XYZ file of C-alpha atoms in Angstrom:
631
model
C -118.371 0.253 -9.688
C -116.920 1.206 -5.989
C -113.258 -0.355 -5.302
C -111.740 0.690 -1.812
C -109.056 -0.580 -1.213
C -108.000 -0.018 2.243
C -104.593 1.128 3.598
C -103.855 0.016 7.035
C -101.438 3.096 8.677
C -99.581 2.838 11.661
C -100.386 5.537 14.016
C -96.888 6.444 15.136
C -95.986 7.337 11.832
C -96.726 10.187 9.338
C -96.419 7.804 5.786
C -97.408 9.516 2.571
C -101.048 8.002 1.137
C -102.266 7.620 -2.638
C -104.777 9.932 -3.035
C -107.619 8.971 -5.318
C -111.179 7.423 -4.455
C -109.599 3.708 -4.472
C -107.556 3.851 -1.916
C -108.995 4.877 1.598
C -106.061 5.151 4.307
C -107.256 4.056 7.890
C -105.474 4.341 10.870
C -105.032 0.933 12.448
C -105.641 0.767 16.747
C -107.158 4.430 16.464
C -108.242 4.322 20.030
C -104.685 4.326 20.571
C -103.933 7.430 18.735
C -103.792 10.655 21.315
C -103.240 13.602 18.497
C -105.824 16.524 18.100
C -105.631 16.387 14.272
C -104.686 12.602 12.848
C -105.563 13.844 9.264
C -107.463 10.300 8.831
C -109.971 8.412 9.631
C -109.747 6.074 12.145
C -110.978 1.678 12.829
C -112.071 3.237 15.899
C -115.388 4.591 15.028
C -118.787 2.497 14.687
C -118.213 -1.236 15.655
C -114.429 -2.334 15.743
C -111.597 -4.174 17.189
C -109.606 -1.016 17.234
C -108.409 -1.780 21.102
C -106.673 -5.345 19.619
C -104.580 -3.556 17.269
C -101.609 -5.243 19.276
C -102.624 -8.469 18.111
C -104.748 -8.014 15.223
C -102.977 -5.814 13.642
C -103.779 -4.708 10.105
C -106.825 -7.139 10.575
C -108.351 -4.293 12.897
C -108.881 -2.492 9.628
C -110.321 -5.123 7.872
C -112.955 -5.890 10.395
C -113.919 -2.019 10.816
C -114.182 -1.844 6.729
C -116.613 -5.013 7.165
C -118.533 -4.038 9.626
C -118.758 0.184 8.641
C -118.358 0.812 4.747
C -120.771 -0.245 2.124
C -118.408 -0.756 -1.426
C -118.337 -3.377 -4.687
C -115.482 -4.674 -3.985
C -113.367 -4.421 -0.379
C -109.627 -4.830 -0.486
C -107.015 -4.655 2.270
C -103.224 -3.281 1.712
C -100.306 -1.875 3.927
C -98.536 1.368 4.103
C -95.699 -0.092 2.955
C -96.926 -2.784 0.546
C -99.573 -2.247 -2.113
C -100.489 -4.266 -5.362
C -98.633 -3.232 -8.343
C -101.315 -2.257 -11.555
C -98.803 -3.882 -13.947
C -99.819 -6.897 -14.394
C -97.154 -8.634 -16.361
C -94.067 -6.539 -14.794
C -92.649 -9.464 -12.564
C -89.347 -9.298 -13.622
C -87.684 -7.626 -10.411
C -89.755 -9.557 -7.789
C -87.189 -10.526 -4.991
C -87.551 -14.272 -3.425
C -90.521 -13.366 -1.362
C -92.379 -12.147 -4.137
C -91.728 -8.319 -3.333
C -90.899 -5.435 -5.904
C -88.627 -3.889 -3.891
C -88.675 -0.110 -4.581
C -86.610 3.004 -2.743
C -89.960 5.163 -1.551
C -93.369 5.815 -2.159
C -93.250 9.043 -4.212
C -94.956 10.509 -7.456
C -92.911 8.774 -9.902
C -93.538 5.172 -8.177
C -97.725 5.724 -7.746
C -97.156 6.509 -11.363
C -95.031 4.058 -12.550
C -97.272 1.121 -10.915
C -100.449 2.924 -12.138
C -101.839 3.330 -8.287
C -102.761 6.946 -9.101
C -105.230 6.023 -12.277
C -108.959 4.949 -10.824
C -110.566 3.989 -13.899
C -107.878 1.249 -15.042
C -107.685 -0.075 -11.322
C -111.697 -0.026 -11.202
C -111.412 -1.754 -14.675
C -108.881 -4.402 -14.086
C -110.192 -5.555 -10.224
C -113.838 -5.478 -12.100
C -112.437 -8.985 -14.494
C -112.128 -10.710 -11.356
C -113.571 -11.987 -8.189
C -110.475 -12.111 -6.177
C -106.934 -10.019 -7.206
C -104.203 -11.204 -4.305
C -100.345 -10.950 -4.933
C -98.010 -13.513 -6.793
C -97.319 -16.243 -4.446
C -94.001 -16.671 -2.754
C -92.310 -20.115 -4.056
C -91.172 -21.614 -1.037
C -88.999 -23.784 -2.374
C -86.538 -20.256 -4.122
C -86.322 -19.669 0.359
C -85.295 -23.303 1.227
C -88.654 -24.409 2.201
C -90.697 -27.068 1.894
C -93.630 -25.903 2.740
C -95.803 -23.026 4.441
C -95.997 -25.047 8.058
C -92.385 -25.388 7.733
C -92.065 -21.574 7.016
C -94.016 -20.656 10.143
C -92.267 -22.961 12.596
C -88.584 -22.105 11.055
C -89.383 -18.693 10.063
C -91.806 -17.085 12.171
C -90.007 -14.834 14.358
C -90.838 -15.660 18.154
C -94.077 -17.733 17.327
C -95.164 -21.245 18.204
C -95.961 -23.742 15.541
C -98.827 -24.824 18.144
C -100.893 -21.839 17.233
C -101.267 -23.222 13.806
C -101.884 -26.570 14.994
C -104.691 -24.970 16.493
C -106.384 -22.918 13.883
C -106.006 -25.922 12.010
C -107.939 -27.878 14.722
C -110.231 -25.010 14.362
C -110.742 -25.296 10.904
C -111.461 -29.161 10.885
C -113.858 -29.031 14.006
C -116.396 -25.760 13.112
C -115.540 -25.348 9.261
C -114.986 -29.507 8.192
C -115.540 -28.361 4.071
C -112.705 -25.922 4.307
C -110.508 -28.446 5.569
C -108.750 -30.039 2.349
C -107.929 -26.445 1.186
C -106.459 -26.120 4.879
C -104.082 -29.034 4.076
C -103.097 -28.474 0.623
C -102.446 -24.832 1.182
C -100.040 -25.305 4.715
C -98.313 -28.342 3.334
C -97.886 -26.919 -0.146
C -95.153 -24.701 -1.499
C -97.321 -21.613 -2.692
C -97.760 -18.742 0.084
C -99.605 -15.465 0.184
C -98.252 -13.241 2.691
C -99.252 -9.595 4.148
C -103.132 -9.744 3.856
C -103.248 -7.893 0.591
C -105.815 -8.977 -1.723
C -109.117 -6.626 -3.193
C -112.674 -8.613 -3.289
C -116.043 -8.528 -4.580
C -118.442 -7.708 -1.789
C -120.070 -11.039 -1.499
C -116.765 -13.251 -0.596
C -115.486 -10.117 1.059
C -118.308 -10.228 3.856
C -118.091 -14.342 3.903
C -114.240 -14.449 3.803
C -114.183 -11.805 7.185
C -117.091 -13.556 9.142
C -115.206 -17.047 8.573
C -111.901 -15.467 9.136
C -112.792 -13.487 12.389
C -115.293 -16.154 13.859
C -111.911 -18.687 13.397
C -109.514 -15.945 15.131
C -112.326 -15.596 17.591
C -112.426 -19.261 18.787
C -108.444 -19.177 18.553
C -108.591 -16.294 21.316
C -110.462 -18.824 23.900
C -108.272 -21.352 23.236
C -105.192 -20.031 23.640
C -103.437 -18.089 26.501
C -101.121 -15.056 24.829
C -101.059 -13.357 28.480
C -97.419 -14.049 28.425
C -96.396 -14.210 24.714
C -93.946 -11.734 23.578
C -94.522 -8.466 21.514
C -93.604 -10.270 18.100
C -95.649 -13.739 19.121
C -98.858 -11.465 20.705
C -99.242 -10.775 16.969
C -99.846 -14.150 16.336
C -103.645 -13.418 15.274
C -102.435 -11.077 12.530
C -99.641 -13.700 11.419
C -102.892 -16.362 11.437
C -104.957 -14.315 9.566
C -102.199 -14.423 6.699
C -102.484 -17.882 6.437
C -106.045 -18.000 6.572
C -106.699 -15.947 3.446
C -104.312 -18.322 1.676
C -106.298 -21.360 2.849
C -109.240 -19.095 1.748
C -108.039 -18.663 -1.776
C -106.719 -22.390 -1.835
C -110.477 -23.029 -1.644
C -111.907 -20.693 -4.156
C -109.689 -22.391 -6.630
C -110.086 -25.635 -5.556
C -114.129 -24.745 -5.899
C -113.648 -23.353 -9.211
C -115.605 -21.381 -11.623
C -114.374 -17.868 -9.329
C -112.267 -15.233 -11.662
C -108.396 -15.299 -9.581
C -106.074 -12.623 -10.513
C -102.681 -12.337 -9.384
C -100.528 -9.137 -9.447
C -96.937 -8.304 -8.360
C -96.597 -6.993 -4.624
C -94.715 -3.429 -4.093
C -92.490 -3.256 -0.859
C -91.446 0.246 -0.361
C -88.352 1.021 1.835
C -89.231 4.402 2.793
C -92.874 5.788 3.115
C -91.981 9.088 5.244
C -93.772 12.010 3.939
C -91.073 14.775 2.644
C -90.516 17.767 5.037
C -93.432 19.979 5.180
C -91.085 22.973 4.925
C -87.869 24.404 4.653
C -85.081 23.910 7.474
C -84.759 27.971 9.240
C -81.333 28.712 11.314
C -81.829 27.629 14.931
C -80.272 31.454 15.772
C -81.017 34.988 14.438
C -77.636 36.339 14.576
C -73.587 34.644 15.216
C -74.703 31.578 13.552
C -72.212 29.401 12.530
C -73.757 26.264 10.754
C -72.145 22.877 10.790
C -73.215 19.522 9.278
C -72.024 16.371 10.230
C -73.405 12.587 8.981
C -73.396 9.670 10.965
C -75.184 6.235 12.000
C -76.073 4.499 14.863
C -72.563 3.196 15.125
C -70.770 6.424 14.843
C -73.359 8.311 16.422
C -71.154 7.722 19.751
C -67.654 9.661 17.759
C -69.835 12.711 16.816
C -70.488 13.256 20.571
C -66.972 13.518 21.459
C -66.739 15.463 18.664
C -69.513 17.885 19.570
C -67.832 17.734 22.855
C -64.513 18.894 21.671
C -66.157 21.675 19.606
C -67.858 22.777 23.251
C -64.539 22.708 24.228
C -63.314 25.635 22.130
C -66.675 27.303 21.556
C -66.651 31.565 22.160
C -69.355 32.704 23.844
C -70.054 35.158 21.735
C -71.212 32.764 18.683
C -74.305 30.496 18.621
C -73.612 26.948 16.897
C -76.122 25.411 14.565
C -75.609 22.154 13.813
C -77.113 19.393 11.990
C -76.891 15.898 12.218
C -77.790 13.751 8.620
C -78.890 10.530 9.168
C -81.394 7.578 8.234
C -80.908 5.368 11.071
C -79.851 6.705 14.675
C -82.392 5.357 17.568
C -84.901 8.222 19.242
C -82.533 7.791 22.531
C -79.192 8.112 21.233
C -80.513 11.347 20.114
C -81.429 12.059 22.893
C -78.090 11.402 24.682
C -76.002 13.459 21.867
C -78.450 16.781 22.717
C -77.617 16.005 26.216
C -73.538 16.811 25.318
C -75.005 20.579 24.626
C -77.937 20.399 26.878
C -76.051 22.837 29.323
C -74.528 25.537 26.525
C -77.077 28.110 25.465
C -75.456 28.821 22.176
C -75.351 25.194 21.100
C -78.393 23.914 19.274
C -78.183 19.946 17.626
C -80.681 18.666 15.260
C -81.178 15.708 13.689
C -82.493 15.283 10.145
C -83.479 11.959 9.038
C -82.490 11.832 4.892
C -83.806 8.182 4.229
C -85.985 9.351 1.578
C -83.518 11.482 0.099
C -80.676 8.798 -0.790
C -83.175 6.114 -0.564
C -83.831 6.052 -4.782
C -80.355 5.862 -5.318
C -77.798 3.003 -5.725
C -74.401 4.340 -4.235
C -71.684 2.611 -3.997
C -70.290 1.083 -0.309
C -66.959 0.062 0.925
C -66.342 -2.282 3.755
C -65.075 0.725 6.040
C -66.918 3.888 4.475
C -70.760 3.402 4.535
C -73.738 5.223 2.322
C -73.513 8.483 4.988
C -70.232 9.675 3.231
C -72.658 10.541 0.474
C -74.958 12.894 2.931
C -73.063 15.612 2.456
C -74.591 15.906 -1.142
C -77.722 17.281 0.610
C -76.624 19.553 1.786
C -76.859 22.493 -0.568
C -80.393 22.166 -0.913
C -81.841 20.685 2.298
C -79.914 23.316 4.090
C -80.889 26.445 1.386
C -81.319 28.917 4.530
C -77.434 28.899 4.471
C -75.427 30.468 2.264
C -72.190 29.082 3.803
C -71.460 26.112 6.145
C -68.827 23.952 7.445
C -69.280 20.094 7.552
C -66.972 18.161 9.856
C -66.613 14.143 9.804
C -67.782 12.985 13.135
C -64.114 10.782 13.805
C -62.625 14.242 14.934
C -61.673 16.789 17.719
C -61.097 19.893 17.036
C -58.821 22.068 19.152
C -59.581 25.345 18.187
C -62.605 27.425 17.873
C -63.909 25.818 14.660
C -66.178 29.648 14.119
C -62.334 30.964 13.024
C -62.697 27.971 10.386
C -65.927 29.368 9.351
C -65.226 33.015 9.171
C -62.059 31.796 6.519
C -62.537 33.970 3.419
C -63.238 31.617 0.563
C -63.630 34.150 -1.827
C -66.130 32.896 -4.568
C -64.413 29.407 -4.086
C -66.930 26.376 -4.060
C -64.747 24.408 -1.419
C -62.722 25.300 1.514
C -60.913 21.811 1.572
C -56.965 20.547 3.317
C -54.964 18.572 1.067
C -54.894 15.083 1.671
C -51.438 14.205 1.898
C -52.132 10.523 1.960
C -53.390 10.576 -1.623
C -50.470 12.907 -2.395
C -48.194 10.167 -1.641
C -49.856 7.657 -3.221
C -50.276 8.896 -6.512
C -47.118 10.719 -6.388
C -45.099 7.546 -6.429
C -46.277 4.936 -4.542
C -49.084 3.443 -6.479
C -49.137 3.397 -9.953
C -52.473 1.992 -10.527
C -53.511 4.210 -8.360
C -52.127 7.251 -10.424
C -53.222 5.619 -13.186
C -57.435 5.659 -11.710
C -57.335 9.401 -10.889
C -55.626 10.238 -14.700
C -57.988 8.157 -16.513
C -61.293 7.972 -14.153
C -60.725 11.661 -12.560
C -59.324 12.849 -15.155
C -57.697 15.683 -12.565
C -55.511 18.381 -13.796
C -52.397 17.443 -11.045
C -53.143 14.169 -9.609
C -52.012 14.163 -6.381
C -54.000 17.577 -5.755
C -57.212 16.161 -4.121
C -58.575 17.142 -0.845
C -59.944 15.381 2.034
C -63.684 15.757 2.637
C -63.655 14.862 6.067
C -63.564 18.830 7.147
C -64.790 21.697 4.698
C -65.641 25.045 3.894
C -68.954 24.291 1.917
C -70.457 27.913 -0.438
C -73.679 26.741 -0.176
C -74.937 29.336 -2.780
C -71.923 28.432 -5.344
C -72.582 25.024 -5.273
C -76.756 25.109 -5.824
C -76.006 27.575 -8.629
C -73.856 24.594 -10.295
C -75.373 21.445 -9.467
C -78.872 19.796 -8.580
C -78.616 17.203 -5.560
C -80.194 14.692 -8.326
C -77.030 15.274 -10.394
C -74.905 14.868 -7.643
C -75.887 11.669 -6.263
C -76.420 10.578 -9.951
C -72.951 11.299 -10.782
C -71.918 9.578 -7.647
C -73.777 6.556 -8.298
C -73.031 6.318 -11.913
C -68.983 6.919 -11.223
C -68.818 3.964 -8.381
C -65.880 5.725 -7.516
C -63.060 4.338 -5.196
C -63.409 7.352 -2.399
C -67.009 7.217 -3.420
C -68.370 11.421 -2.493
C -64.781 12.660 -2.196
C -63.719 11.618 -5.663
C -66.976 13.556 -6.768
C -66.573 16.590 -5.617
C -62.854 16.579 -6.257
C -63.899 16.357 -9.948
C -66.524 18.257 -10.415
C -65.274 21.206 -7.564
C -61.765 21.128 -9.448
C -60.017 24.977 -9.915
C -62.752 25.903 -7.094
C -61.129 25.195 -4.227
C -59.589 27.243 -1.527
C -56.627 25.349 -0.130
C -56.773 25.584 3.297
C -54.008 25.692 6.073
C -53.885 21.706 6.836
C -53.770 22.342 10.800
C -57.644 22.467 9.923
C -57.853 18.871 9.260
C -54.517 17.214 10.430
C -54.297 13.392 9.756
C -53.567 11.421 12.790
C -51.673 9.284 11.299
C -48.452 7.396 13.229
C -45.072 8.349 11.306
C -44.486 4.283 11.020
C -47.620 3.198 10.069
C -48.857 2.537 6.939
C -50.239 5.314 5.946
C -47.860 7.311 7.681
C -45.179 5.677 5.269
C -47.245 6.779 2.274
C -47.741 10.403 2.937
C -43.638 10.582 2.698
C -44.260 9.783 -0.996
C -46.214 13.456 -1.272
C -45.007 16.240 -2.993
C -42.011 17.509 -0.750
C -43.766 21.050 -0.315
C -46.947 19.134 0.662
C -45.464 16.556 3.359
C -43.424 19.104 5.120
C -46.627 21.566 5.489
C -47.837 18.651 6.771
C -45.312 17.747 9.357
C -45.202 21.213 10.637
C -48.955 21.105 11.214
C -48.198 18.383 13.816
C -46.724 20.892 15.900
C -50.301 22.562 16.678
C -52.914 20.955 15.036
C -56.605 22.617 15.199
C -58.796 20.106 14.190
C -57.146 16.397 14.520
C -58.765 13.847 12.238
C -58.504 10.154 12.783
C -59.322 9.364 8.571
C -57.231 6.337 8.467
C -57.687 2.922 9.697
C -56.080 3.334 13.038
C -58.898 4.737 15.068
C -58.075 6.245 18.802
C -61.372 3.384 20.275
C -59.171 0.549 18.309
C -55.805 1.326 18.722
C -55.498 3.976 22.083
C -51.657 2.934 21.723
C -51.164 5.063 18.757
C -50.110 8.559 18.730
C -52.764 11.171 18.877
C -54.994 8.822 20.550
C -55.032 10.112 23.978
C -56.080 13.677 22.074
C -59.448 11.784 21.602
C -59.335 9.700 24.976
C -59.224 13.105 26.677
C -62.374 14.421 25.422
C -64.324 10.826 25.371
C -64.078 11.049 29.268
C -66.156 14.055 29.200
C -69.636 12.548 27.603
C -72.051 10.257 28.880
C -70.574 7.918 25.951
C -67.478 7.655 27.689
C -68.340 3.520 28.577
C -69.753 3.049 24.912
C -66.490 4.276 23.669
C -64.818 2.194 25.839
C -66.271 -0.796 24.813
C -65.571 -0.086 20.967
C -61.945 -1.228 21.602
C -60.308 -4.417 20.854
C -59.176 -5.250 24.959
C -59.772 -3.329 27.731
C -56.887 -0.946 26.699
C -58.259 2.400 26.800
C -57.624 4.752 30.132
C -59.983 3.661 32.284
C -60.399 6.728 34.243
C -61.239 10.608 33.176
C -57.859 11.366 35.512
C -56.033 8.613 33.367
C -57.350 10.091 30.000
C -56.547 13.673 31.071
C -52.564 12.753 32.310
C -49.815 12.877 30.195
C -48.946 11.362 26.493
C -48.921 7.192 27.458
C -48.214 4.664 25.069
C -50.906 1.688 25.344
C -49.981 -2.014 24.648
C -53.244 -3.972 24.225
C -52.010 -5.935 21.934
C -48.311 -6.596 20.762
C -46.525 -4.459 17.887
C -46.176 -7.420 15.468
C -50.195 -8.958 15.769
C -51.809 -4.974 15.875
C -49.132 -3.968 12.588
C -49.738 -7.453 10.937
C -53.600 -7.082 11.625
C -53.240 -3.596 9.972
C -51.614 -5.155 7.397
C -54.114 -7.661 6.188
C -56.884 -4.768 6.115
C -54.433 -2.284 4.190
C -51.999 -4.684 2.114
C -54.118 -7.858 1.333
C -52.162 -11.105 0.728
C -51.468 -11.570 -3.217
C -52.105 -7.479 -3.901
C -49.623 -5.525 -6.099
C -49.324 -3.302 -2.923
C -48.387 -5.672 -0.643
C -45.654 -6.757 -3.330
C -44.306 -3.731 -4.314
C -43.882 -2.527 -0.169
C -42.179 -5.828 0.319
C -39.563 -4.726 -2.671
C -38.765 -1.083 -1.571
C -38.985 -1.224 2.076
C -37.445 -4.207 3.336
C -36.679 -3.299 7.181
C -40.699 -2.042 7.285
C -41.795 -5.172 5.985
C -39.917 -7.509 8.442
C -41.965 -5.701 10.990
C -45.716 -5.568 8.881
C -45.604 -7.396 5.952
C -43.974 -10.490 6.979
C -45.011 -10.334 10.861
C-alpha cells in the first residue's frame, strides 16, 4: 500500500520535515524559489500551477501531486499543521479544532505517531477519506460556515463564495445540496488537510480545480489585496468540505476523522554551534529584547559605542523570537561605522517555545532568555548580559575583565528588594523565606546587568532544568528569583555603580530602597555620584516620564540613533527634548503632565486600590501619601 501524504513548504523558510516514505515535503510556488540547493523537490517540475502559488497556495501542491505522482492513496498537509495518528486523543483541541503544540521536534513526531509508516499505512488503509475533526462553529460564535467567511475571512468578499456557489449549481447541479448543507451548516473543515484513496483523490482535484478554474474567468482579483488574492486557496477549503459533505451524504464511503496538530514553531535547530565574531579582545555581551524594546537596546548599544576602547572588539548578541528583518537591520546600522563592533541576532523561538513560563503585565517571556545562554553561547567561557533599558557610562570591557574568581554570578545588589523585604513588606519577606527559601532575604541581586561564568554554570545546570525550574516555580521576578536561588553563595557582589537604579529619591520605589539595610542604601547613594552603567529597572522609564531624574542621561544618547523619532513617540505627550542640542544641554526638569496625575498614575500601577501596600503606605507615610496615594 503507497500513502504520500504531501507537505506543502513555504519557500522562504527552512521548516524541519518528517522523514519517512509517507510524508513527501514539496516546495509550494517552486518557480519562485532562486537557491542553488533547495534540499526538496519542487510543484514546479512536469505539469503545474507552480507560477499561482500567490493565489493557490498550498493547492499548487495538490495539483502537481495529481497531475505527477502515481500513489494508493494522495493526501495533502501543511508545514505547520499535520494529522495527529492518535485517534482518540482530542482532549486538548482548542476551539478551531487545533492541538496546539510548542514545535515540531522528535518528541512531538513521536508522540503523534507521524514517524511510524506501517501504523499510518494501516490506519489511512480502513478508510476512504481521513480529514481532521471539524471545527463547531457554534464554540466561535457562529452560525454557520457562510457566516464564518463573510465575518471572519480576513480581507475577503463574501461574493466570491456566492460565486463558487453559482458555480457549483450551474456545471456540477448533483453536488449542489451538499453545497448548501455544508456552507449553511455548523461543521467546518479548514486547512486542506485530508489523505485519499486514489480514485476520489483524482475526481475530488479535477472537480475542485475545473470549479477554481471557472472562478478565475469570472472574477477580476487584479486589484484584490495580498490576503483576498488568496481567495482561490481560501475556496478550495471550502470546497473539500462541500466535497466530504457529499461523500457522506452518498454513503456507503469509509470517513475517518483525526485530531489536527498546529505547531507554533517549525524552524529547523541551528545547524551548528555559535563561533566568536573576533579572534582576539573579545568581549561578549548578550542582551534580550522584542520588537517593542528592540528601539531601548539601540540606545543602549549606542551608549556602549560611546565608551568603547579601541583596542577591544565587542561581540554581542541579541536573543529574540520576534524582532522584524528591518529593525535589525536599523540596530546593525548603530555599529555599522565601528570596526570592533559586531551585533547578531539569534532568533530562540524554538528554544522557549515548549515551555510554559510565567508573564507579568510589565516583564514579558524575554526575561527568561538569558537561560540560554550557557549553552547556545558554549564558545564562551565568560560573558556579560546587559538589560536593553540601560546606558552605560563607562567602558563596560572594565566590567568584563572584573575577576569573579570561580563565582557563578557577577551580580549588584538590588537595593529595591533590600528595602522591601527588610521592612517594608511583610508578605513580601514572607515569599522569599518560604518560596526562596534564601539564606538573608534581602540579599538578592538584580539581573538586569551581570557577570555570567559561562563554564560554572553549564557544569551545574542543563538549560532544560533551568527553564523547568522557572516554569515550575511561577515565581514573582520570574528568571531573577531563579537564579537568585539556585546561584545562592556563588555570587560575586559587585560595586553597584555597575548597575545603578534610576530611581527618583521621592518616588515610589525610591521610598522603598530607604527601607534597605543601612550599609546597602548608603553604597547605594554614593553610587549616584558617578554611576557607570545607569539602569532604568523600575516603572518610571526616561521615554514615559523624561521629567524624572536621570532621564536626560538616556535622552542624551537617544538623539544619537536613527531611533531617535521612535523613541520619541514612546512617550505619553510630546515631552521629550525635541532636539539633539536640547537633549545634549544641561539637567531640565520636564512637565508633561502635572506632579499629582503622573504620581497618582504611578500609583495605581505600583499601589493598587484595596492592596495591603497601598494600606500600609497610607499608615506610615502620611505627608507622601497626600501627594500619591490620595492624589
Amino acid at each position: 500500500m503507497d500513502v504520500k501524504v504531501f507537505v506543502s513548504h513555504r519557500i522562504d523558510l527552512d521548516s524541519v520535515t518528517v522523514e519517512n516514505d509517507v510524508f513527501c515535503p514539496v516546495r509550494c510556488g517552486a518557480v519562485f524559489d532562486r537557491r542553488p540547493d533547495p534540499g526538496m523537490v519542487g510543484d514546479d517540475t512536469g505539469e503545474n500551477i507552480s507560477g499561482k502559488r500567490e493565489s493557490y497556495c498550498e493547492l499548487t501542491v495538490q495539483y502537481w501531486a495529481w497531475k505527477n505522482v502515481q500513489a494508493d492513496y494522495y493526501g495533502l498537509c501543511h508545514y505547520r499543521r499535520y494529522l495527529s495518528f492518535l485517534p482518540d486523543d482530542k482532549k486538548r483541541l482548542d476551539e478551531w479544532s487545533n492541538y496546539r503544540l510548542p514545535s515540531l521536534d522528535a518528541e512531538a513526531i513521536r508522540r503523534h505517531r507521524l514517524d511510524q509508516e506501517e501504523r499510518i499505512v494501516q490506519f489511512v488503509s480502513q478508510y476512504d477519506v481521513v480529514t481532521m475533526c471539524p471545527v463547531e462553529l457554534e464554540r466561535v460564535d457562529r452560525q454557520s460556515v457562510y457566516e464564518q467567511y463573510e465575518k471572519d475571512g480576513v480581507r475577503l468578499n463574501i461574493k466570491d463564495l456566492e460565486v463558487m456557489m453559482e458555480i457549483i449549481h450551474q456545471k456540477y447541479p448533483e453536488y449542489a445540496p451538499a453545497a448548501e448543507k455544508y456552507i449553511h451548516g455548523q461543521r467546518q473543515y479548514v486547512g486542506n488537510i485530508f489523505i485519499m484513496k486514489k480514485e476520489l483523490f483524482h475526481a475530488y482535484s479535477a472537480w475542485l480545480f475545473d470549479i477554481l478554474a471557472e472562478f478565475e474567468k469570472r472574477v477580476d482579483m487584479a486589484d484584490y489585496s495580498v490576503e483576498a488574492y488568496r481567495t482561490p486557496g481560501h475556496l478550495g477549503e471550502r470546497l473539500f468540505g462541500i466535497y466530504y459533505t457529499y461523500l457522506q451524504m452518498q454513503g456507503g464511503y469509509r470517513l475517518g476523522e483525526l485530531p489536527l496538530l498546529y505547531f507554533c514553531d517549525t524552524d529547523k535547530p541551528r545547524a551548528q554551534a555559535i563561533q566568536p565574531a573576533f579572534a582576539q579582545n573579545c568581549i561578549p555581551i548578550v542582551m534580550s529584547s522584542n520588537e517593542k524594546y528592540a528601539k531601548f537596546c539601540a540606545v543602549a548599544l549606542q551608549s556602549m559605542m560611546d565608551h568603547a576602547g579601541p583596542q577591544n572588539n565587542y561581540d554581542i548578541f541579541i536573543l529574540h523570537r520576534e524582532i522584524r528583518a528591518d529593525t535589525q537591520r536599523r540596530i546593525q546600522s548603530v555599529v555599522a561605522q565601528a570596526p570592533n563592533f559586531s551585533v547578531r541576532f539569534i532568533n530562540v523561538k524554538s528554544e522557549i517555545a515548549r515551555y510554559d513560563l510565567h508573564e507579568k503585565p510589565n516583564i514579558s517571556v524575554e526575561t527568561y532568555f538569558r537561560l540560554l545562554i550557557p549553552e547556545l553561547l558554549a564558545c564562551y567561557e565568560k560573558l556579560l548580559y546587559l538589560d536593553g533599558d540601560l546606558v552605560v557610562k563607562r567602558d563596560v570591557a572594565e566590567l568584563f575583565h572584573t575577576d569573579i574568581g570561580e563565582n557563578w554570578l557577577g551580580a549588584v545588589l538590588d537595593v529595591c528588594e533590600a528595602g522591601v523585604t527588610n521592612g517594608f513588606d511583610p508578605d513580601s519577606a514572607q515569599y522569599v523565606t518560604e518560596r526562596m527559601r534564601l539564606r538573608t532575604i534581602w540579599r538578592q541581586f538584580n539581573a538586569g546587568v551581570l557577570i555570567i561564568n559561562n563554564r560554572a554554570l553549564r557544569e551545574n545546570f542543563t538549560t532544560r532544568y533551568l527553564l523547568e525550574f522557572a516554569e515550575a516555580g511561577a515565581f514573582r521576578f520570574q528568571d531573577q528569583d531563579t537564579l537568585n536561588i539556585l546561584c545562592e553563595g556563588h555570587i560575586c557582589w559587585l560595586d553597584p555603580r555597575w548597575n545603578f537604579f534610576a530611581d527618583p529619591v521621592e518616588s515610589y520605589r525610591g521610598w522603598v530602597e530607604q527601607y534597605a539595610p543601612r550599609q546597602a542604601y548608603m553604597a547605594f547613594r554614593e553610587a549616584a555620584k558617578d554611576p557607570w552603567i545607569i539602569h532604568y529597572a523600575g516603572n518610571e522609564k526616561p521615554w514615559i516620564y523624561p521629567e524624572f531624574e536621570w532621564a536626560d542621561e538616556f535622552w542624551s544618547v537617544a538623539a544619537k540613533t536613527a531611533f531617535y523619532p521612535d523613541v520619541l513617540a514612546c512617550g505619553r505627550t510630546a515631552a521629550a527634548p525635541q532636539t539633539a542640542a536640547q537633549a545634549q544641554g544641561p539637567r531640565v526638569v520636564y512637565s508633561p503632565i502635572s506632579e499629582k496625575s503622573r504620581l497618582r498614575s504611578l500609583a495605581d500601577i505600583l499601589l493598587p486600590l484595596g492592596s495591603k501596600r497601598r494600606e500600609r503606605l497610607k499608615a506610615l507615610v502620611p505627608g507622601l501619601t497626600n501627594r500619591i496615594v490620595e492624589s
